[in-house]
PDB file of C-alpha atoms and ligand atoms in Angstrom:
ATOM      1  CA  UNK A 743      13.508  -1.112  -3.256  1.00  0.00           C
ATOM      2  CA  UNK A 744      12.609  -3.885  -5.716  1.00  0.00           C
ATOM      3  CA  UNK A 745       8.908  -4.723  -5.835  1.00  0.00           C
ATOM      4  CA  UNK A 746       7.352  -7.586  -7.805  1.00  0.00           C
ATOM      5  CA  UNK A 747       3.737  -7.197  -8.884  1.00  0.00           C
ATOM      6  CA  UNK A 748       1.329  -9.753 -10.301  1.00  0.00           C
ATOM      7  CA  UNK A 749      -2.358 -10.417 -10.722  1.00  0.00           C
ATOM      8  CA  UNK A 750      -4.874 -12.590 -12.475  1.00  0.00           C
ATOM      9  CA  UNK A 751      -7.343 -11.318 -15.107  1.00  0.00           C
ATOM     10  CA  UNK A 752      -9.622  -9.924 -12.347  1.00  0.00           C
ATOM     11  CA  UNK A 753      -6.791  -7.801 -10.974  1.00  0.00           C
ATOM     12  CA  UNK A 754      -5.031  -6.837 -14.181  1.00  0.00           C
ATOM     13  CA  UNK A 755      -6.619  -3.381 -14.582  1.00  0.00           C
ATOM     14  CA  UNK A 756      -5.781  -2.397 -11.023  1.00  0.00           C
ATOM     15  CA  UNK A 757      -2.295  -3.865 -11.463  1.00  0.00           C
ATOM     16  CA  UNK A 758      -1.678  -1.514 -14.397  1.00  0.00           C
ATOM     17  CA  UNK A 759      -2.687   1.493 -12.279  1.00  0.00           C
ATOM     18  CA  UNK A 760      -0.609   0.486  -9.289  1.00  0.00           C
ATOM     19  CA  UNK A 761       2.417  -0.369 -11.436  1.00  0.00           C
ATOM     20  CA  UNK A 762       2.316   3.204 -12.776  1.00  0.00           C
ATOM     21  CA  UNK A 763       2.147   4.561  -9.222  1.00  0.00           C
ATOM     22  CA  UNK A 764       5.092   2.422  -8.139  1.00  0.00           C
ATOM     23  CA  UNK A 765       7.166   3.502 -11.113  1.00  0.00           C
ATOM     24  CA  UNK A 766       6.343   7.162 -10.444  1.00  0.00           C
ATOM     25  CA  UNK A 767       7.788   6.641  -6.947  1.00  0.00           C
ATOM     26  CA  UNK A 768      11.052   5.355  -8.393  1.00  0.00           C
ATOM     27  CA  UNK A 769      10.517   1.762  -7.306  1.00  0.00           C
ATOM     28  CA  UNK A 770      12.386  -0.892  -9.313  1.00  0.00           C
ATOM     29  CA  UNK A 771       9.402  -2.879 -10.549  1.00  0.00           C
ATOM     30  CA  UNK A 772       9.262  -6.460 -11.729  1.00  0.00           C
ATOM     31  CA  UNK A 773       5.929  -7.069 -13.469  1.00  0.00           C
ATOM     32  CA  UNK A 774       5.251 -10.800 -13.326  1.00  0.00           C
ATOM     33  CA  UNK A 775       2.148 -10.446 -15.507  1.00  0.00           C
ATOM     34  CA  UNK A 776      -0.306 -11.042 -16.950  1.00  0.00           C
ATOM     35  CA  UNK A 777      -0.081  -8.462 -19.732  1.00  0.00           C
ATOM     36  CA  UNK A 778      -3.795  -7.693 -19.865  1.00  0.00           C
ATOM     37  CA  UNK A 779      -7.212  -8.679 -18.597  1.00  0.00           C
ATOM     38  CA  UNK A 780      -8.593 -10.096 -21.848  1.00  0.00           C
ATOM     39  CA  UNK A 781      -7.939 -13.766 -21.196  1.00  0.00           C
ATOM     40  CA  UNK A 782      -8.696 -15.741 -18.066  1.00  0.00           C
ATOM     41  CA  UNK A 783      -5.618 -16.890 -16.140  1.00  0.00           C
ATOM     42  CA  UNK A 784      -5.095 -18.754 -12.877  1.00  0.00           C
ATOM     43  CA  UNK A 785      -4.143 -16.726  -9.802  1.00  0.00           C
ATOM     44  CA  UNK A 786      -1.813 -19.430  -8.366  1.00  0.00           C
ATOM     45  CA  UNK A 787       0.455 -19.078 -11.422  1.00  0.00           C
ATOM     46  CA  UNK A 788       1.071 -15.356 -10.950  1.00  0.00           C
ATOM     47  CA  UNK A 789       0.795 -15.375  -7.181  1.00  0.00           C
ATOM     48  CA  UNK A 790       3.367 -18.141  -7.130  1.00  0.00           C
ATOM     49  CA  UNK A 791       5.797 -16.218  -9.352  1.00  0.00           C
ATOM     50  CA  UNK A 792       5.724 -13.100  -7.193  1.00  0.00           C
ATOM     51  CA  UNK A 793       5.838 -15.015  -3.917  1.00  0.00           C
ATOM     52  CA  UNK A 794       8.848 -17.011  -5.089  1.00  0.00           C
ATOM     53  CA  UNK A 795      10.680 -13.804  -5.978  1.00  0.00           C
ATOM     54  CA  UNK A 796      10.057 -12.322  -2.530  1.00  0.00           C
ATOM     55  CA  UNK A 797      10.684 -15.585  -0.700  1.00  0.00           C
ATOM     56  CA  UNK A 798      13.946 -16.104  -2.605  1.00  0.00           C
ATOM     57  CA  UNK A 799      15.180 -12.524  -2.190  1.00  0.00           C
ATOM     58  CA  UNK A 800      14.928 -11.478  -5.837  1.00  0.00           C
ATOM     59  CA  UNK A 801      12.383  -8.829  -4.783  1.00  0.00           C
ATOM     60  CA  UNK A 802      12.150  -6.995  -1.473  1.00  0.00           C
ATOM     61  CA  UNK A 803       8.375  -6.926  -1.443  1.00  0.00           C
ATOM     62  CA  UNK A 804       5.409  -7.926  -3.596  1.00  0.00           C
ATOM     63  CA  UNK A 805       1.950  -6.733  -4.579  1.00  0.00           C
ATOM     64  CA  UNK A 806      -0.699  -9.247  -5.666  1.00  0.00           C
ATOM     65  CA  UNK A 807      -4.202  -8.625  -6.965  1.00  0.00           C
ATOM     66  CA  UNK A 808      -6.987 -11.043  -7.818  1.00  0.00           C
ATOM     67  CA  UNK A 809     -10.759 -10.563  -7.715  1.00  0.00           C
ATOM     68  CA  UNK A 810     -11.241 -10.876  -3.959  1.00  0.00           C
ATOM     69  CA  UNK A 811      -7.608 -11.002  -2.871  1.00  0.00           C
ATOM     70  CA  UNK A 812      -8.376 -14.246  -1.080  1.00  0.00           C
ATOM     71  CA  UNK A 813      -6.883 -16.666  -3.602  1.00  0.00           C
ATOM     72  CA  UNK A 814      -3.677 -14.660  -3.863  1.00  0.00           C
ATOM     73  CA  UNK A 815      -3.416 -14.506  -0.053  1.00  0.00           C
ATOM     74  CA  UNK A 816      -3.767 -18.261   0.238  1.00  0.00           C
ATOM     75  CA  UNK A 817      -1.099 -18.851  -2.399  1.00  0.00           C
ATOM     76  CA  UNK A 818       1.387 -16.289  -1.091  1.00  0.00           C
ATOM     77  CA  UNK A 819       1.235 -17.460   2.509  1.00  0.00           C
ATOM     78  CA  UNK A 820       2.302 -20.975   1.446  1.00  0.00           C
ATOM     79  CA  UNK A 821       5.796 -19.683   0.675  1.00  0.00           C
ATOM     80  CA  UNK A 822       8.548 -19.607   3.306  1.00  0.00           C
ATOM     81  CA  UNK A 823       9.104 -16.184   4.790  1.00  0.00           C
ATOM     82  CA  UNK A 824       6.028 -14.659   3.186  1.00  0.00           C
ATOM     83  CA  UNK A 825       3.725 -12.563   5.314  1.00  0.00           C
ATOM     84  CA  UNK A 826       1.003 -11.568   2.885  1.00  0.00           C
ATOM     85  CA  UNK A 827      -1.684  -9.153   4.069  1.00  0.00           C
ATOM     86  CA  UNK A 828      -5.029  -8.673   2.340  1.00  0.00           C
ATOM     87  CA  UNK A 829      -5.961  -5.038   2.977  1.00  0.00           C
ATOM     88  CA  UNK A 830      -8.982  -3.041   1.900  1.00  0.00           C
ATOM     89  CA  UNK A 831      -8.293   0.169   3.816  1.00  0.00           C
ATOM     90  CA  UNK A 832      -5.212   2.104   4.993  1.00  0.00           C
ATOM     91  CA  UNK A 833      -5.347   1.222   8.714  1.00  0.00           C
ATOM     92  CA  UNK A 834      -4.951  -2.495   8.014  1.00  0.00           C
ATOM     93  CA  UNK A 835      -2.141  -1.701   5.583  1.00  0.00           C
ATOM     94  CA  UNK A 836      -0.346   0.392   8.213  1.00  0.00           C
ATOM     95  CA  UNK A 837      -0.759  -2.182  10.981  1.00  0.00           C
ATOM     96  CA  UNK A 838       0.263  -5.026   8.681  1.00  0.00           C
ATOM     97  CA  UNK A 839       3.601  -3.233   8.281  1.00  0.00           C
ATOM     98  CA  UNK A 840       4.027  -2.034  11.879  1.00  0.00           C
ATOM     99  CA  UNK A 841       3.039  -5.272  13.581  1.00  0.00           C
ATOM    100  CA  UNK A 842       3.406  -8.043  11.009  1.00  0.00           C
ATOM    101  CA  UNK A 843       6.190  -6.726   8.745  1.00  0.00           C
ATOM    102  CA  UNK A 844       4.006  -7.775   5.821  1.00  0.00           C
ATOM    103  CA  UNK A 845       6.124  -8.286   2.735  1.00  0.00           C
ATOM    104  CA  UNK A 846       3.329  -8.870   0.233  1.00  0.00           C
ATOM    105  CA  UNK A 847       0.333  -6.574  -0.055  1.00  0.00           C
ATOM    106  CA  UNK A 848      -2.759  -8.274  -1.465  1.00  0.00           C
ATOM    107  CA  UNK A 849      -5.708  -6.373  -2.895  1.00  0.00           C
ATOM    108  CA  UNK A 850      -9.097  -7.467  -4.193  1.00  0.00           C
ATOM    109  CA  UNK A 851      -9.478  -5.870  -7.603  1.00  0.00           C
ATOM    110  CA  UNK A 852     -13.243  -6.439  -7.549  1.00  0.00           C
ATOM    111  CA  UNK A 853     -13.597  -5.291  -3.938  1.00  0.00           C
ATOM    112  CA  UNK A 854     -11.742  -2.017  -3.784  1.00  0.00           C
ATOM    113  CA  UNK A 855     -11.820   1.118  -5.919  1.00  0.00           C
ATOM    114  CA  UNK A 856      -8.677   2.503  -7.522  1.00  0.00           C
ATOM    115  CA  UNK A 857      -8.483   5.581  -5.290  1.00  0.00           C
ATOM    116  CA  UNK A 858      -8.631   3.520  -2.089  1.00  0.00           C
ATOM    117  CA  UNK A 859      -6.211   0.962  -3.560  1.00  0.00           C
ATOM    118  CA  UNK A 860      -3.662   3.686  -4.273  1.00  0.00           C
ATOM    119  CA  UNK A 861      -4.008   5.038  -0.737  1.00  0.00           C
ATOM    120  CA  UNK A 862      -3.601   1.554   0.749  1.00  0.00           C
ATOM    121  CA  UNK A 863      -0.481   0.978  -1.342  1.00  0.00           C
ATOM    122  CA  UNK A 864       1.082   4.329  -0.426  1.00  0.00           C
ATOM    123  CA  UNK A 865       0.529   3.752   3.299  1.00  0.00           C
ATOM    124  CA  UNK A 866       1.901   0.225   3.018  1.00  0.00           C
ATOM    125  CA  UNK A 867       5.034   1.488   1.262  1.00  0.00           C
ATOM    126  CA  UNK A 868       5.603   4.335   3.701  1.00  0.00           C
ATOM    127  CA  UNK A 869       5.190   2.431   6.981  1.00  0.00           C
ATOM    128  CA  UNK A 870       8.084   0.728   8.747  1.00  0.00           C
ATOM    129  CA  UNK A 871       8.028  -2.414  10.904  1.00  0.00           C
ATOM    130  CA  UNK A 872       8.031  -1.490  14.604  1.00  0.00           C
ATOM    131  CA  UNK A 873      10.094  -4.444  15.788  1.00  0.00           C
ATOM    132  CA  UNK A 874      10.186  -4.878  19.576  1.00  0.00           C
ATOM    133  CA  UNK A 875       7.537  -7.264  20.859  1.00  0.00           C
ATOM    134  CA  UNK A 876       6.362  -7.853  17.302  1.00  0.00           C
ATOM    135  CA  UNK A 877       9.748  -9.253  16.263  1.00  0.00           C
ATOM    136  CA  UNK A 878       9.420 -12.071  18.787  1.00  0.00           C
ATOM    137  CA  UNK A 879       6.015 -12.954  17.382  1.00  0.00           C
ATOM    138  CA  UNK A 880       7.368 -13.106  13.866  1.00  0.00           C
ATOM    139  CA  UNK A 881      10.108 -15.383  15.138  1.00  0.00           C
ATOM    140  CA  UNK A 882       7.371 -17.712  16.397  1.00  0.00           C
ATOM    141  CA  UNK A 883       5.864 -17.761  12.904  1.00  0.00           C
ATOM    142  CA  UNK A 884       9.272 -18.643  11.477  1.00  0.00           C
ATOM    143  CA  UNK A 885       9.564 -21.444  14.034  1.00  0.00           C
ATOM    144  CA  UNK A 886       6.158 -22.797  13.038  1.00  0.00           C
ATOM    145  CA  UNK A 887       7.201 -22.680   9.388  1.00  0.00           C
ATOM    146  CA  UNK A 888      10.467 -24.507  10.047  1.00  0.00           C
ATOM    147  CA  UNK A 889       8.864 -27.167  12.232  1.00  0.00           C
ATOM    148  CA  UNK A 890       6.134 -27.840   9.678  1.00  0.00           C
ATOM    149  CA  UNK A 891       8.816 -28.232   7.012  1.00  0.00           C
ATOM    150  CA  UNK A 892      10.644 -30.737   9.231  1.00  0.00           C
ATOM    151  CA  UNK A 893       7.448 -32.671   9.972  1.00  0.00           C
ATOM    152  CA  UNK A 894       6.337 -32.817   6.345  1.00  0.00           C
ATOM    153  CA  UNK A 895       9.840 -33.167   4.924  1.00  0.00           C
ATOM    154  CA  UNK A 896       9.018 -30.273   2.618  1.00  0.00           C
ATOM    155  CA  UNK A 897      12.022 -27.989   2.731  1.00  0.00           C
ATOM    156  CA  UNK A 898      12.234 -27.051  -0.942  1.00  0.00           C
TER     157      UNK A 898
HETATM  158  C1  LIG B 606     -11.402 -15.233 -10.667  1.00  0.00           C
HETATM  159  O1  LIG B 606     -12.677 -15.375 -11.183  1.00  0.00           O
HETATM  160  C2  LIG B 606     -11.440 -15.199  -9.143  1.00  0.00           C
HETATM  161  O2  LIG B 606     -11.820 -16.435  -8.654  1.00  0.00           O
HETATM  162  C3  LIG B 606     -10.105 -14.768  -8.597  1.00  0.00           C
HETATM  163  O3  LIG B 606      -9.752 -13.541  -9.130  1.00  0.00           O
HETATM  164  C4  LIG B 606      -9.993 -14.603  -7.104  1.00  0.00           C
HETATM  165  O4  LIG B 606     -10.999 -13.784  -6.607  1.00  0.00           O
HETATM  166  C5  LIG B 606      -9.769 -15.823  -6.316  1.00  0.00           C
HETATM  167  O5  LIG B 606      -9.624 -15.803  -5.098  1.00  0.00           O
END
């Protein structure tokens, strides 16, 4: 599985920890940056990079971290085919996979401790989409996405 990871300065320390965990699990990791937490950067830049990779098929899934996780969630869910889930505990992470087939996990680096973040990530990685009635609901999301694109003329 190819996973793209990115953050802003507020999520960079947690990103480093989670990147190490992903690599230890044998995941093919694309680190979209930033390299450290010393300078302030804008979350849409890095959230956009990762979301584009997942949306375009260059990565299977993504992990995004900013201070609250809110900015990254807003950015990621603008991209076609992205179902980004902001999770702060394992149950939400599990259900976001089982019910929503979430393809980007978002974490708030200033909201969650590293131990909980690792647990959330592990559960998210290890849980499969259940399909069934949930697949039809995801189809409805895709339909909304496609109709909005038609209405706005934004199909890039
Ligand atoms: C950065 O200060 C902060 O605004 C950002 O990390 C994030 O929390 C935005 O949603």
